[in-house]
Amino acid sequence: MLHPRAKTMLTFGVPALVIGSASSIVLVAVLRVAHALQNVLWFNIPDVLNINTHSAGWMLFMLTLTGVGVGAVIRYLPGHAGPDPATESLIGMPLPLNAVPGLLLALILGLAGGVSLGPENPIIAINIALAVTLGAQLFPRVQSTDWVILTAAGTLGALFGAPVAAALIFSQTLNTGKDISLWDRLFPPLLAAGAGAMTSSLFDEPNFTLNLAAYTSTHLVDVFSGAIVTVMAIAVGMLAVWCFPHLHRFFHAIRYPMLMLGLGGFVLGLLALTGGQITLFRGYDEMKLLAATSDNLSLGKLLAITLSKLAALVVAAACGFRGGRIFPAVFVGVSLGILLHNHVDSVPAAVTVSCAVMGMVLVVTRDGWLSLFLALAVVPDLNLLPVLCIVMLPAWVVLTGKPLLLVSRRDKSADDDSD
């Protein structure tokens, strides 16, 4: 009744469902714990002590303390909380299991303390380490690469609330053979991503949608406007890419993690004084607050928020905080898009925001499909799809061959040897 390839796909069906659901549960648990700790640090304790959390002293104290705490985790826990995040892409090789507790604690402290990074890179690494270890024990004949793909797909589905992002990402990485079609290869990871998305929706469905004016119809002029916005976002993002290795070299010249991340936290506090408390944390809730209150913000304030958040992203990633760059990059794109719309209100906010998000995520991830998906997730209007697809092309040409927001392991080793 079934082709052998179909039987192979179904064989991975149950593990894919289990891994996708488990990956989502781990993500939800981490976010819940981090949110509870955030309430304690930023609401309960200040209320008891009658402290204004928007004051300069409190923000500097909290961010510096968070840096020292994460530095202590990296210094004293086994595995050093994983490798230097500045050298890691979104999906990496499995970590040793002894690095998971430190990475988990460093992630929770960073999320709760206000560090401008998201949970995506560490939570994917944690889930992959757990899945590969358990998979090797239960199914020793299955290659570790299969567990990596299923776990990454399930976690991506949980992070973005839809399996589409995972399918788009793996459509680029899973090479098709002459006898095996792309959808045959995508079946298990897509099933894992769907399970992850469905499980996360049972707890708290991720929703990136902003309350912006609807984009009712497609206009040719919006293609040109969107292209300009996207190139501007790329230019701003590439400034961060240029600064990244220099800041990384500066911070990592400090050999003691507690001092290095303490200094990084202090710098993040200084940046928050410029952009305000809205530039702290991962940016998921903050971008919705920004969109809701943008009419009351001047162009100067929006510019300060945009540049402060972008600088905070670069500093946090360069000095060694454990976290991902996609969520804060989306915030930067939203802020820049609102700024440009308020400056030239004849261009619809849906166009400026979606194109700015697409351009900024392109710089950070260099993944066209993920950038397009997140642009439509923030402004979910199918009328924008033709505009974004066309605008993507010149944006990709501009970015082709440009450096990534990463420090290569070879450059890092050279810096270590020179020190």
Tab-separated table of C-alpha atoms in Angstrom:
chain	number	residue	atom	x	y	z
A	1	MET	CA	0.000	0.000	0.000
A	2	LEU	CA	2.828	2.420	0.859
A	3	HIS	CA	6.108	3.186	-0.895
A	4	PRO	CA	9.252	2.425	1.179
A	5	ARG	CA	10.000	6.161	1.367
A	6	ALA	CA	6.532	6.758	2.808
A	7	LYS	CA	7.192	4.086	5.439
A	8	THR	CA	10.470	5.795	6.302
A	9	MET	CA	8.698	9.119	6.735
A	10	LEU	CA	6.063	7.563	8.965
A	11	THR	CA	8.758	5.873	11.030
A	12	PHE	CA	9.961	9.325	12.049
A	13	GLY	CA	6.385	10.503	12.664
A	14	VAL	CA	6.079	9.637	16.352
A	15	PRO	CA	9.611	10.861	17.289
A	16	ALA	CA	8.926	14.094	15.380
A	17	LEU	CA	5.689	14.705	17.292
A	18	VAL	CA	7.327	13.929	20.634
A	19	ILE	CA	10.399	16.063	19.958
A	20	GLY	CA	8.357	18.981	18.626
A	21	SER	CA	6.051	18.985	21.639
A	22	ALA	CA	8.891	18.525	24.129
A	23	SER	CA	10.915	21.329	22.524
A	24	SER	CA	7.932	23.647	22.865
A	25	ILE	CA	7.393	22.682	26.515
A	26	VAL	CA	11.034	23.451	27.334
A	27	LEU	CA	10.714	26.845	25.619
A	28	VAL	CA	7.474	27.710	27.417
A	29	ALA	CA	8.921	26.624	30.772
A	30	VAL	CA	12.038	28.767	30.293
A	31	LEU	CA	10.005	31.824	29.275
A	32	ARG	CA	7.631	31.359	32.216
A	33	VAL	CA	10.489	31.111	34.719
A	34	ALA	CA	12.266	34.100	33.163
A	35	HIS	CA	9.054	36.148	33.228
A	36	ALA	CA	8.456	35.295	36.896
A	37	LEU	CA	12.014	36.291	37.785
A	38	GLN	CA	11.630	39.471	35.734
A	39	ASN	CA	8.550	40.421	37.769
A	40	VAL	CA	10.487	39.856	40.989
A	41	LEU	CA	13.460	41.933	39.851
A	42	TRP	CA	11.647	44.752	38.077
A	43	PHE	CA	8.350	44.992	39.993
A	44	ASN	CA	8.181	43.197	43.347
A	45	ILE	CA	11.530	44.219	44.812
A	46	PRO	CA	11.327	47.855	43.599
A	47	ASP	CA	7.782	48.128	44.983
A	48	VAL	CA	8.923	46.933	48.399
A	49	LEU	CA	11.919	49.273	48.380
A	50	ASN	CA	9.933	52.134	46.786
A	51	ILE	CA	12.373	52.392	43.870
A	52	ASN	CA	11.588	53.905	40.472
A	53	THR	CA	12.604	51.256	37.941
A	54	HIS	CA	12.945	53.909	35.240
A	55	SER	CA	15.617	55.712	37.229
A	56	ALA	CA	19.192	55.718	35.990
A	57	GLY	CA	20.528	54.149	39.152
A	58	TRP	CA	18.195	51.157	39.070
A	59	MET	CA	18.714	50.362	35.383
A	60	LEU	CA	22.494	50.618	35.714
A	61	PHE	CA	22.439	48.489	38.863
A	62	MET	CA	20.178	45.797	37.408
A	63	LEU	CA	21.990	45.441	34.091
A	64	THR	CA	25.413	45.409	35.745
A	65	LEU	CA	24.240	42.863	38.324
A	66	THR	CA	22.815	40.710	35.529
A	67	GLY	CA	26.146	40.825	33.723
A	68	VAL	CA	28.044	39.817	36.842
A	69	GLY	CA	25.566	36.981	37.469
A	70	VAL	CA	25.826	35.613	33.931
A	71	GLY	CA	29.604	35.985	34.099
A	72	ALA	CA	29.667	33.946	37.308
A	73	VAL	CA	27.637	31.201	35.622
A	74	ILE	CA	30.048	31.113	32.677
A	75	ARG	CA	33.067	31.114	34.981
A	76	TYR	CA	32.073	28.551	37.568
A	77	LEU	CA	29.547	26.145	36.045
A	78	PRO	CA	30.765	23.173	33.979
A	79	GLY	CA	30.776	23.689	30.243
A	80	HIS	CA	31.084	27.494	30.501
A	81	ALA	CA	27.414	27.851	29.464
A	82	GLY	CA	28.253	26.764	25.928
A	83	PRO	CA	30.557	28.333	23.341
A	84	ASP	CA	30.954	32.048	22.688
A	85	PRO	CA	27.604	33.074	21.115
A	86	ALA	CA	29.366	35.547	18.842
A	87	THR	CA	30.736	32.575	16.898
A	88	GLU	CA	27.498	30.595	16.644
A	89	SER	CA	24.745	30.658	14.013
A	90	LEU	CA	21.101	29.886	14.754
A	91	ILE	CA	21.517	26.096	14.484
A	92	GLY	CA	24.855	24.656	15.557
A	93	MET	CA	26.455	21.373	16.502
A	94	PRO	CA	25.193	19.548	19.609
A	95	LEU	CA	26.611	20.811	22.891
A	96	PRO	CA	27.966	18.485	25.563
A	97	LEU	CA	25.273	17.756	28.115
A	98	ASN	CA	27.255	19.310	30.979
A	99	ALA	CA	26.964	22.731	29.305
A	100	VAL	CA	23.144	22.692	29.370
A	101	PRO	CA	22.548	23.750	33.031
A	102	GLY	CA	24.891	26.726	32.726
A	103	LEU	CA	23.442	27.813	29.379
A	104	LEU	CA	19.913	27.469	30.746
A	105	LEU	CA	20.692	29.567	33.825
A	106	ALA	CA	22.577	32.195	31.805
A	107	LEU	CA	19.642	32.472	29.396
A	108	ILE	CA	17.070	32.898	32.186
A	109	LEU	CA	19.175	35.507	33.975
A	110	GLY	CA	19.676	37.461	30.762
A	111	LEU	CA	16.006	37.398	29.783
A	112	ALA	CA	14.875	38.418	33.277
A	113	GLY	CA	17.565	41.028	33.809
A	114	GLY	CA	16.740	43.036	30.690
A	115	VAL	CA	19.482	42.008	28.257
A	116	SER	CA	18.597	42.886	24.656
A	117	LEU	CA	18.725	39.350	23.282
A	118	GLY	CA	16.063	36.744	22.524
A	119	PRO	CA	15.818	33.099	23.583
A	120	GLU	CA	16.171	31.484	20.157
A	121	ASN	CA	19.839	30.449	19.890
A	122	PRO	CA	20.271	29.084	23.442
A	123	ILE	CA	16.914	27.296	23.558
A	124	ILE	CA	17.621	25.577	20.233
A	125	ALA	CA	21.055	24.542	21.510
A	126	ILE	CA	19.588	23.241	24.796
A	127	ASN	CA	16.863	21.251	23.072
A	128	ILE	CA	19.320	19.791	20.549
A	129	ALA	CA	21.714	18.698	23.302
A	130	LEU	CA	18.903	16.953	25.191
A	131	ALA	CA	17.421	15.308	22.087
A	132	VAL	CA	20.753	14.062	20.744
A	133	THR	CA	21.700	12.589	24.123
A	134	LEU	CA	18.368	10.820	24.603
A	135	GLY	CA	18.210	9.765	20.958
A	136	ALA	CA	21.645	8.154	21.145
A	137	GLN	CA	20.497	6.126	24.149
A	138	LEU	CA	17.109	5.063	22.788
A	139	PHE	CA	17.830	4.778	19.050
A	140	PRO	CA	21.594	4.313	18.588
A	141	ARG	CA	21.240	3.549	14.871
A	142	VAL	CA	19.701	6.948	14.090
A	143	GLN	CA	22.241	9.594	13.122
A	144	SER	CA	22.571	12.616	15.412
A	145	THR	CA	21.926	14.893	12.414
A	146	ASP	CA	18.337	13.629	12.271
A	147	TRP	CA	17.756	14.579	15.922
A	148	VAL	CA	19.308	17.994	15.306
A	149	ILE	CA	16.977	18.694	12.377
A	150	LEU	CA	13.834	17.517	14.175
A	151	THR	CA	14.642	19.438	17.360
A	152	ALA	CA	15.585	22.655	15.580
A	153	ALA	CA	12.387	22.468	13.528
A	154	GLY	CA	10.227	21.839	16.593
A	155	THR	CA	11.804	24.704	18.506
A	156	LEU	CA	11.476	27.100	15.564
A	157	GLY	CA	7.799	26.181	15.238
A	158	ALA	CA	7.308	26.906	18.943
A	159	LEU	CA	9.246	30.176	18.807
A	160	PHE	CA	7.324	31.687	15.905
A	161	GLY	CA	3.971	29.970	16.453
A	162	ALA	CA	3.867	28.397	12.978
A	163	PRO	CA	5.674	25.559	11.192
A	164	VAL	CA	6.152	27.728	8.099
A	165	ALA	CA	9.373	29.325	9.340
A	166	ALA	CA	11.003	25.949	9.958
A	167	ALA	CA	9.868	24.629	6.586
A	168	LEU	CA	11.304	27.661	4.807
A	169	ILE	CA	14.636	27.442	6.632
A	170	PHE	CA	15.121	23.725	6.040
A	171	SER	CA	14.031	23.995	2.418
A	172	GLN	CA	17.388	25.717	1.895
A	173	THR	CA	19.520	23.326	3.924
A	174	LEU	CA	18.072	19.913	3.095
A	175	ASN	CA	19.593	19.157	-0.279
A	176	THR	CA	17.407	17.097	-2.539
A	177	GLY	CA	18.675	14.032	-4.318
A	178	LYS	CA	17.660	12.576	-7.639
A	179	ASP	CA	15.403	9.998	-6.031
A	180	ILE	CA	14.206	11.897	-2.947
A	181	SER	CA	12.024	14.966	-3.320
A	182	LEU	CA	12.257	17.999	-1.083
A	183	TRP	CA	8.873	17.295	0.535
A	184	ASP	CA	9.971	13.775	1.409
A	185	ARG	CA	12.861	15.301	3.333
A	186	LEU	CA	10.702	18.053	4.817
A	187	PHE	CA	8.011	15.694	6.136
A	188	PRO	CA	9.613	14.847	9.538
A	189	PRO	CA	10.869	18.379	10.389
A	190	LEU	CA	7.576	19.911	9.245
A	191	LEU	CA	5.714	17.482	11.498
A	192	ALA	CA	7.998	18.391	14.413
A	193	ALA	CA	7.536	22.113	13.712
A	194	GLY	CA	3.777	21.691	13.571
A	195	ALA	CA	3.790	19.847	16.898
A	196	GLY	CA	5.938	22.583	18.423
A	197	ALA	CA	3.664	25.342	17.145
A	198	MET	CA	0.502	23.576	18.285
A	199	THR	CA	1.938	22.910	21.736
A	200	SER	CA	3.054	26.514	22.231
A	201	SER	CA	-0.413	27.710	21.196
A	202	LEU	CA	-1.900	25.729	24.084
A	203	PHE	CA	0.074	27.850	26.556
A	204	ASP	CA	0.696	31.229	24.978
A	205	GLU	CA	0.440	31.480	21.223
A	206	PRO	CA	3.239	33.685	19.803
A	207	ASN	CA	1.714	36.656	18.018
A	208	PHE	CA	3.993	39.165	16.301
A	209	THR	CA	1.133	41.148	14.742
A	210	LEU	CA	1.235	44.914	15.305
A	211	ASN	CA	-1.777	47.195	15.388
A	212	LEU	CA	-1.103	49.162	12.203
A	213	ALA	CA	-3.389	50.605	9.557
A	214	ALA	CA	-4.412	47.949	7.039
A	215	TYR	CA	-2.681	47.857	3.664
A	216	THR	CA	-5.707	47.668	1.403
A	217	SER	CA	-4.194	47.448	-2.066
A	218	THR	CA	-0.831	47.112	-3.807
A	219	HIS	CA	0.651	50.166	-5.529
A	220	LEU	CA	3.717	50.372	-7.748
A	221	VAL	CA	5.096	53.353	-5.841
A	222	ASP	CA	5.192	51.231	-2.701
A	223	VAL	CA	7.697	48.924	-4.380
A	224	PHE	CA	10.132	51.822	-4.781
A	225	SER	CA	9.392	53.152	-1.293
A	226	GLY	CA	9.817	49.688	0.196
A	227	ALA	CA	13.117	49.181	-1.615
A	228	ILE	CA	14.444	52.458	-0.201
A	229	VAL	CA	13.315	51.518	3.319
A	230	THR	CA	14.880	48.066	3.052
A	231	VAL	CA	18.206	49.446	1.836
A	232	MET	CA	18.177	51.990	4.678
A	233	ALA	CA	17.563	49.189	7.172
A	234	ILE	CA	20.401	47.181	5.643
A	235	ALA	CA	22.730	50.194	5.844
A	236	VAL	CA	21.931	50.674	9.535
A	237	GLY	CA	22.321	46.953	10.171
A	238	MET	CA	25.657	46.760	8.360
A	239	LEU	CA	26.967	49.519	10.617
A	240	ALA	CA	26.309	47.119	13.485
A	241	VAL	CA	28.030	44.306	11.576
A	242	TRP	CA	31.114	46.488	11.133
A	243	CYS	CA	31.224	47.377	14.839
A	244	PHE	CA	30.620	43.819	16.044
A	245	PRO	CA	34.123	42.264	15.740
A	246	HIS	CA	35.747	45.390	17.172
A	247	LEU	CA	33.485	45.353	20.231
A	248	HIS	CA	33.981	41.605	20.581
A	249	ARG	CA	37.751	42.066	20.577
A	250	PHE	CA	37.479	44.875	23.139
A	251	PHE	CA	35.322	42.951	25.598
A	252	HIS	CA	37.179	39.665	25.250
A	253	ALA	CA	40.468	41.352	26.021
A	254	ILE	CA	39.090	41.203	29.578
A	255	ARG	CA	39.955	37.695	30.698
A	256	TYR	CA	37.498	37.485	33.597
A	257	PRO	CA	33.874	36.729	32.572
A	258	MET	CA	32.366	38.484	35.601
A	259	LEU	CA	34.219	41.701	34.782
A	260	MET	CA	33.615	41.359	31.043
A	261	LEU	CA	29.872	40.830	31.306
A	262	GLY	CA	29.560	43.229	34.222
A	263	LEU	CA	31.045	45.936	32.026
A	264	GLY	CA	28.768	44.839	29.180
A	265	GLY	CA	25.743	45.081	31.466
A	266	PHE	CA	26.799	48.550	32.589
A	267	VAL	CA	27.047	49.669	28.944
A	268	LEU	CA	23.570	48.230	28.305
A	269	GLY	CA	22.321	50.309	31.237
A	270	LEU	CA	23.867	53.441	29.733
A	271	LEU	CA	22.183	52.700	26.406
A	272	ALA	CA	18.849	52.245	28.209
A	273	LEU	CA	19.249	55.732	29.643
A	274	THR	CA	19.307	57.015	26.063
A	275	GLY	CA	16.523	54.927	24.561
A	276	GLY	CA	14.443	54.287	27.674
A	277	GLN	CA	13.379	51.094	29.378
A	278	ILE	CA	11.496	50.061	26.225
A	279	THR	CA	14.870	49.164	24.675
A	280	LEU	CA	15.507	46.499	27.328
A	281	PHE	CA	14.555	42.817	27.200
A	282	ARG	CA	14.062	40.696	24.088
A	283	GLY	CA	11.743	43.139	22.289
A	284	TYR	CA	8.694	40.912	21.704
A	285	ASP	CA	6.305	42.740	24.050
A	286	GLU	CA	8.175	46.020	23.752
A	287	MET	CA	7.634	46.340	19.983
A	288	LYS	CA	3.863	46.118	20.499
A	289	LEU	CA	4.042	48.818	23.156
A	290	LEU	CA	6.132	50.954	20.812
A	291	ALA	CA	3.618	50.574	17.975
A	292	ALA	CA	0.731	51.458	20.305
A	293	THR	CA	2.409	54.608	21.653
A	294	SER	CA	4.338	55.772	18.585
A	295	ASP	CA	1.994	58.697	17.908
A	296	ASN	CA	3.166	60.270	21.154
A	297	LEU	CA	6.864	59.945	20.339
A	298	SER	CA	8.931	62.532	18.518
A	299	LEU	CA	11.212	61.654	15.635
A	300	GLY	CA	14.215	62.297	17.865
A	301	LYS	CA	12.931	59.886	20.497
A	302	LEU	CA	12.221	57.190	17.890
A	303	LEU	CA	15.710	57.634	16.488
A	304	ALA	CA	17.183	57.291	19.983
A	305	ILE	CA	15.144	54.118	20.581
A	306	THR	CA	16.217	52.604	17.246
A	307	LEU	CA	19.925	53.281	17.621
A	308	SER	CA	19.993	52.402	21.325
A	309	LYS	CA	18.333	49.039	20.732
A	310	LEU	CA	20.643	48.239	17.830
A	311	ALA	CA	23.682	49.179	19.902
A	312	ALA	CA	22.357	47.111	22.820
A	313	LEU	CA	21.987	44.108	20.520
A	314	VAL	CA	25.590	44.420	19.345
A	315	VAL	CA	27.009	44.994	22.832
A	316	ALA	CA	25.030	42.128	24.413
A	317	ALA	CA	26.088	39.667	21.708
A	318	ALA	CA	29.705	40.863	21.639
A	319	CYS	CA	30.388	40.744	25.378
A	320	GLY	CA	29.144	37.186	25.834
A	321	PHE	CA	25.541	37.256	27.034
A	322	ARG	CA	23.720	34.081	26.002
A	323	GLY	CA	20.843	34.861	23.667
A	324	GLY	CA	19.636	35.208	20.097
A	325	ARG	CA	19.599	38.225	17.799
A	326	ILE	CA	16.384	37.745	15.831
A	327	PHE	CA	13.899	39.138	18.358
A	328	PRO	CA	15.817	42.384	19.028
A	329	ALA	CA	16.453	42.746	15.290
A	330	VAL	CA	12.698	42.636	14.696
A	331	PHE	CA	12.253	45.356	17.330
A	332	VAL	CA	14.879	47.525	15.609
A	333	GLY	CA	13.097	47.030	12.282
A	334	VAL	CA	9.732	47.972	13.801
A	335	SER	CA	11.188	51.078	15.426
A	336	LEU	CA	12.957	52.160	12.244
A	337	GLY	CA	9.833	51.519	10.153
A	338	ILE	CA	7.653	53.612	12.484
A	339	LEU	CA	10.263	56.365	12.442
A	340	LEU	CA	10.322	56.481	8.642
A	341	HIS	CA	6.523	56.431	8.411
A	342	ASN	CA	6.205	59.291	10.894
A	343	HIS	CA	8.794	61.227	8.905
A	344	VAL	CA	7.102	60.580	5.527
A	345	ASP	CA	3.516	59.701	6.386
A	346	SER	CA	2.531	59.349	2.730
A	347	VAL	CA	4.223	55.949	2.770
A	348	PRO	CA	1.959	53.450	4.581
A	349	ALA	CA	3.228	52.237	7.951
A	350	ALA	CA	2.593	48.663	6.813
A	351	VAL	CA	5.161	49.146	4.038
A	352	THR	CA	7.828	50.920	6.092
A	353	VAL	CA	7.570	48.561	9.072
A	354	SER	CA	7.474	45.301	7.114
A	355	CYS	CA	10.330	46.330	4.793
A	356	ALA	CA	12.465	47.603	7.675
A	357	VAL	CA	11.920	44.352	9.573
A	358	MET	CA	12.795	42.340	6.485
A	359	GLY	CA	15.975	44.326	5.890
A	360	MET	CA	17.138	44.144	9.498
A	361	VAL	CA	16.458	40.411	9.840
A	362	LEU	CA	18.256	39.853	6.523
A	363	VAL	CA	21.360	41.481	7.947
A	364	VAL	CA	21.236	39.458	11.166
A	365	THR	CA	20.290	36.040	9.750
A	366	ARG	CA	21.155	36.265	6.034
A	367	ASP	CA	18.095	34.084	5.487
A	368	GLY	CA	15.685	35.405	2.879
A	369	TRP	CA	12.803	33.089	3.726
A	370	LEU	CA	12.922	33.790	7.460
A	371	SER	CA	13.148	37.534	6.803
A	372	LEU	CA	10.120	37.410	4.532
A	373	PHE	CA	8.182	35.302	7.035
A	374	LEU	CA	8.871	37.667	9.948
A	375	ALA	CA	7.982	40.725	7.870
A	376	LEU	CA	4.593	39.170	7.148
A	377	ALA	CA	4.241	37.973	10.732
A	378	VAL	CA	4.593	41.543	11.995
A	379	VAL	CA	2.269	42.959	9.308
A	380	PRO	CA	0.125	39.979	8.223
A	381	ASP	CA	-1.406	41.341	5.035
A	382	LEU	CA	-1.265	39.333	1.805
A	383	ASN	CA	-1.454	42.557	-0.198
A	384	LEU	CA	2.105	43.183	0.969
A	385	LEU	CA	3.423	39.880	-0.360
A	386	PRO	CA	4.098	41.066	-3.953
A	387	VAL	CA	5.837	44.186	-2.650
A	388	LEU	CA	8.042	42.251	-0.235
A	389	CYS	CA	8.951	39.578	-2.787
A	390	ILE	CA	10.094	42.198	-5.293
A	391	VAL	CA	11.880	44.326	-2.686
A	392	MET	CA	13.722	41.244	-1.432
A	393	LEU	CA	15.620	40.907	-4.716
A	394	PRO	CA	17.631	44.162	-4.686
A	395	ALA	CA	18.119	43.746	-0.938
A	396	TRP	CA	19.681	40.336	-1.477
A	397	VAL	CA	21.936	41.719	-4.214
A	398	VAL	CA	23.145	44.447	-1.851
A	399	LEU	CA	23.947	41.932	0.905
A	400	THR	CA	25.585	39.290	-1.271
A	401	GLY	CA	29.165	38.718	-0.162
A	402	LYS	CA	28.904	41.047	2.835
A	403	PRO	CA	30.166	39.897	6.267
A	404	LEU	CA	27.809	38.332	8.798
A	405	LEU	CA	27.003	39.404	12.338
A	406	LEU	CA	29.376	36.708	13.552
A	407	VAL	CA	32.962	36.373	14.644
A	408	SER	CA	34.666	33.447	12.967
A	409	ARG	CA	36.269	30.862	15.199
A	410	ARG	CA	39.572	31.398	13.377
A	411	ASP	CA	39.554	35.142	14.145
A	412	LYS	CA	38.651	34.425	17.762
A	413	SER	CA	41.500	31.922	18.066
A	414	ALA	CA	43.902	34.430	16.539
A	415	ASP	CA	42.806	37.058	19.074
A	416	ASP	CA	43.236	34.576	21.922
A	417	ASP	CA	46.727	33.622	20.730
A	418	SER	CA	47.786	37.279	20.359
A	419	ASP	CA	46.631	37.995	23.909
